[in-house]
Every structure is written in structure tokens, then in C-alpha cells.
Amino acid sequence: MADVFDMIVAGDIPAYKVYEDDDVLAFLDLSQVTPGHTLVVPKTHVADIFEYDEDLAARVLSKLPKIARAIKASDENIIGLNILSNNGEAAGQSVFHSHFHLIPRFANDGFDIPMPDHSEQTAEDTYKTLAANIASHMED
């Protein structure tokens, strides 16, 4: 079953496109967290980051800097940019077609991403164990 992003890529649903090539489509998010909030989606349907192969990742993710620079250049008041991707329902993903939010940041824009800091509660041995466990699962 096609999701809303598949339908946008197919041209069945209109979108405010800002960039398109053979691999990706970038268009304004209708929610506009801040002005210029853009979504970047692969034209190939993958549900989330876990479904990318190396080739698709290179073709899609390599476009993020180009699109980010265009967003920043579009408004002299942009002082930063968040790039966010929710992967899986537990991470807040609501459309199960991989996508990246490029959210321009402005002075006093009211958008806040609270990130809890648990560093004081994390022992050095825990960091070592976590790092080793993740590293042991790296694919060649």
C-alpha cells in the first residue's frame, strides 16, 4: 500500500517542491515547525534508516548538504538548521517512508529539542561496554 510520500513522489498528491533529482524529492512540510521546514525523501520506498543499503544511503544522504545550504541561503535570518529523522514508531515516526526533516532555526523561534543529559549517571565502564557492543555489530 502506498503511503503519502509515495503518492507525492508519484505526483498523485501536490507538494511544494524545492528540489528533485532521480533519487530524492525535497518539499516543504505542511506543518512548518519554522519557516522553510523541508522534508527530504528517497524516491525509492524504504521504511526507515534500517532499510537503506550503502548505495541508496550515498545517493540520498549526499543531497542533504546541498538542500540545507539552499534553505539557509533563502533567508538571511536563518542562524542554524536541525536535521532530524525519526526511525520506528517508538522514535516518533508517523509516516513509514524514510524522511529527513530540515528545520531552519531563527533567533527566538520557540522550537526546542530537549535532550536529557545522563552523563553524570553513566559510569566509564558503561560507556566502554556500550561502545564495544555497538562496534561489534558493525557490518563491513
mmCIF file of C-alpha atoms in Angstrom:
data_model
loop_
_atom_site.group_PDB
_atom_site.id
_atom_site.type_symbol
_atom_site.label_atom_id
_atom_site.label_comp_id
_atom_site.label_asym_id
_atom_site.label_seq_id
_atom_site.Cartn_x
_atom_site.Cartn_y
_atom_site.Cartn_z
ATOM 1 C CA MET A 1 0.000 0.000 0.000
ATOM 2 C CA ALA A 2 1.363 3.405 -0.973
ATOM 3 C CA ASP A 3 1.965 5.954 1.751
ATOM 4 C CA VAL A 4 1.530 9.711 1.408
ATOM 5 C CA PHE A 5 5.187 10.212 0.409
ATOM 6 C CA ASP A 6 4.936 7.536 -2.306
ATOM 7 C CA MET A 7 1.916 9.421 -3.644
ATOM 8 C CA ILE A 8 3.808 12.732 -3.568
ATOM 9 C CA VAL A 9 6.790 11.156 -5.359
ATOM 10 C CA ALA A 10 4.395 9.694 -7.981
ATOM 11 C CA GLY A 11 2.779 13.100 -8.492
ATOM 12 C CA ASP A 12 -0.609 11.909 -7.257
ATOM 13 C CA ILE A 13 -0.599 14.470 -4.425
ATOM 14 C CA PRO A 14 0.746 18.005 -4.951
ATOM 15 C CA ALA A 15 3.683 19.278 -2.927
ATOM 16 C CA TYR A 16 5.670 22.481 -2.629
ATOM 17 C CA LYS A 17 8.828 21.068 -4.189
ATOM 18 C CA VAL A 18 12.187 22.668 -3.518
ATOM 19 C CA TYR A 19 14.474 20.030 -5.102
ATOM 20 C CA GLU A 20 14.155 16.898 -7.179
ATOM 21 C CA ASP A 21 16.516 14.529 -8.938
ATOM 22 C CA ASP A 22 16.477 10.822 -9.824
ATOM 23 C CA ASP A 23 16.966 9.762 -6.204
ATOM 24 C CA VAL A 24 15.296 12.286 -3.902
ATOM 25 C CA LEU A 25 12.448 14.707 -3.613
ATOM 26 C CA ALA A 26 12.553 17.641 -1.190
ATOM 27 C CA PHE A 27 9.404 19.566 -0.400
ATOM 28 C CA LEU A 28 8.011 21.832 2.284
ATOM 29 C CA ASP A 29 6.495 20.097 5.298
ATOM 30 C CA LEU A 30 2.939 21.315 5.710
ATOM 31 C CA SER A 31 3.491 21.618 9.481
ATOM 32 C CA GLN A 32 6.224 24.282 9.049
ATOM 33 C CA VAL A 33 7.772 23.979 12.529
ATOM 34 C CA THR A 34 9.728 27.044 11.406
ATOM 35 C CA PRO A 35 9.508 28.795 8.019
ATOM 36 C CA GLY A 36 11.307 26.707 5.395
ATOM 37 C CA HIS A 37 10.858 23.354 7.201
ATOM 38 C CA THR A 38 11.623 20.892 4.399
ATOM 39 C CA LEU A 39 11.293 17.125 4.072
ATOM 40 C CA VAL A 40 13.787 15.108 2.057
ATOM 41 C CA VAL A 41 12.557 11.684 0.959
ATOM 42 C CA PRO A 42 14.140 8.976 -1.150
ATOM 43 C CA LYS A 43 12.119 8.191 -4.258
ATOM 44 C CA THR A 44 12.823 4.526 -3.604
ATOM 45 C CA HIS A 45 10.489 3.374 -0.849
ATOM 46 C CA VAL A 46 12.332 2.388 2.315
ATOM 47 C CA ALA A 47 10.507 2.480 5.614
ATOM 48 C CA ASP A 48 13.363 3.819 7.714
ATOM 49 C CA ILE A 49 17.142 4.153 8.003
ATOM 50 C CA PHE A 50 17.444 0.454 8.799
ATOM 51 C CA GLU A 51 16.351 -0.454 5.254
ATOM 52 C CA TYR A 52 18.969 1.618 3.398
ATOM 53 C CA ASP A 53 21.795 -0.146 1.638
ATOM 54 C CA GLU A 54 25.103 1.653 1.197
ATOM 55 C CA ASP A 55 24.332 2.793 -2.355
ATOM 56 C CA LEU A 56 20.930 4.277 -1.533
ATOM 57 C CA ALA A 57 22.340 5.960 1.559
ATOM 58 C CA ALA A 58 25.097 7.576 -0.514
ATOM 59 C CA ARG A 59 22.649 8.780 -3.157
ATOM 60 C CA VAL A 60 20.133 10.203 -0.665
ATOM 61 C CA LEU A 61 22.221 11.467 2.234
ATOM 62 C CA SER A 62 24.741 13.182 -0.043
ATOM 63 C CA LYS A 63 21.958 15.587 -1.088
ATOM 64 C CA LEU A 64 21.323 16.869 2.450
ATOM 65 C CA PRO A 65 24.142 19.474 2.472
ATOM 66 C CA LYS A 66 23.054 20.915 -0.903
ATOM 67 C CA ILE A 67 19.440 21.263 0.216
ATOM 68 C CA ALA A 68 20.488 22.601 3.638
ATOM 69 C CA ARG A 69 22.668 25.283 2.010
ATOM 70 C CA ALA A 70 19.766 26.351 -0.224
ATOM 71 C CA ILE A 71 17.446 26.628 2.773
ATOM 72 C CA LYS A 72 19.995 28.707 4.687
ATOM 73 C CA ALA A 73 20.609 30.966 1.665
ATOM 74 C CA SER A 74 16.864 31.532 1.274
ATOM 75 C CA ASP A 75 16.594 33.685 4.397
ATOM 76 C CA GLU A 76 19.306 35.833 5.957
ATOM 77 C CA ASN A 77 17.670 35.335 9.364
ATOM 78 C CA ILE A 78 18.407 31.606 9.439
ATOM 79 C CA ILE A 79 21.151 31.047 12.004
ATOM 80 C CA GLY A 80 21.175 27.250 12.135
ATOM 81 C CA LEU A 81 19.428 24.096 10.954
ATOM 82 C CA ASN A 82 18.302 20.874 12.611
ATOM 83 C CA ILE A 83 18.330 17.670 10.579
ATOM 84 C CA LEU A 84 16.040 15.111 12.177
ATOM 85 C CA SER A 85 14.903 11.638 11.219
ATOM 86 C CA ASN A 86 12.565 9.541 13.341
ATOM 87 C CA ASN A 87 13.042 5.826 12.715
ATOM 88 C CA GLY A 88 10.394 3.483 14.037
ATOM 89 C CA GLU A 89 7.162 4.156 15.868
ATOM 90 C CA ALA A 90 8.943 4.312 19.243
ATOM 91 C CA ALA A 91 11.091 7.164 17.869
ATOM 92 C CA GLY A 92 8.046 9.142 16.769
ATOM 93 C CA GLN A 93 7.940 8.114 13.098
ATOM 94 C CA SER A 94 4.400 8.590 11.799
ATOM 95 C CA VAL A 95 4.894 8.138 8.043
ATOM 96 C CA PHE A 96 6.709 4.889 7.374
ATOM 97 C CA HIS A 97 8.634 6.118 4.359
ATOM 98 C CA SER A 98 12.092 7.297 5.358
ATOM 99 C CA HIS A 99 12.400 11.059 5.503
ATOM 100 C CA PHE A 100 14.616 13.760 6.892
ATOM 101 C CA HIS A 101 13.327 16.987 8.403
ATOM 102 C CA LEU A 102 15.479 20.036 7.647
ATOM 103 C CA ILE A 103 14.270 22.633 10.117
ATOM 104 C CA PRO A 104 15.707 26.151 9.816
ATOM 105 C CA ARG A 105 16.499 27.864 13.095
ATOM 106 C CA PHE A 106 15.922 31.500 13.830
ATOM 107 C CA ALA A 107 16.698 33.604 16.888
ATOM 108 C CA ASN A 108 13.942 33.073 19.463
ATOM 109 C CA ASP A 109 11.991 30.732 17.152
ATOM 110 C CA GLY A 110 10.433 28.866 20.088
ATOM 111 C CA PHE A 111 11.428 25.445 18.780
ATOM 112 C CA ASP A 112 13.201 23.378 21.403
ATOM 113 C CA ILE A 113 14.508 19.854 21.305
ATOM 114 C CA PRO A 114 15.153 18.862 24.885
ATOM 115 C CA MET A 115 17.889 16.269 25.098
ATOM 116 C CA PRO A 116 18.319 14.811 28.554
ATOM 117 C CA ASP A 117 21.894 14.550 29.797
ATOM 118 C CA HIS A 118 22.548 11.342 31.704
ATOM 119 C CA SER A 119 26.330 11.696 31.672
ATOM 120 C CA GLU A 120 26.575 12.129 35.438
ATOM 121 C CA GLN A 121 24.686 8.858 35.906
ATOM 122 C CA THR A 122 26.761 6.880 33.374
ATOM 123 C CA ALA A 123 29.915 5.140 34.564
ATOM 124 C CA GLU A 124 33.018 4.869 32.377
ATOM 125 C CA ASP A 125 32.605 1.075 32.235
ATOM 126 C CA THR A 126 29.105 1.581 30.827
ATOM 127 C CA TYR A 127 30.456 3.781 28.015
ATOM 128 C CA LYS A 128 33.114 1.171 27.220
ATOM 129 C CA THR A 129 30.573 -1.662 27.184
ATOM 130 C CA LEU A 130 28.122 0.284 25.006
ATOM 131 C CA ALA A 131 30.824 1.309 22.521
ATOM 132 C CA ALA A 132 32.218 -2.217 22.265
ATOM 133 C CA ASN A 133 28.760 -3.728 21.814
ATOM 134 C CA ILE A 134 27.825 -1.303 19.014
ATOM 135 C CA ALA A 135 31.225 -1.690 17.321
ATOM 136 C CA SER A 136 30.896 -5.476 17.355
ATOM 137 C CA HIS A 137 27.737 -5.198 15.260
ATOM 138 C CA MET A 138 29.239 -3.019 12.516
ATOM 139 C CA GLU A 139 28.873 -4.557 9.071
ATOM 140 C CA ASP A 140 31.738 -4.437 6.626
#
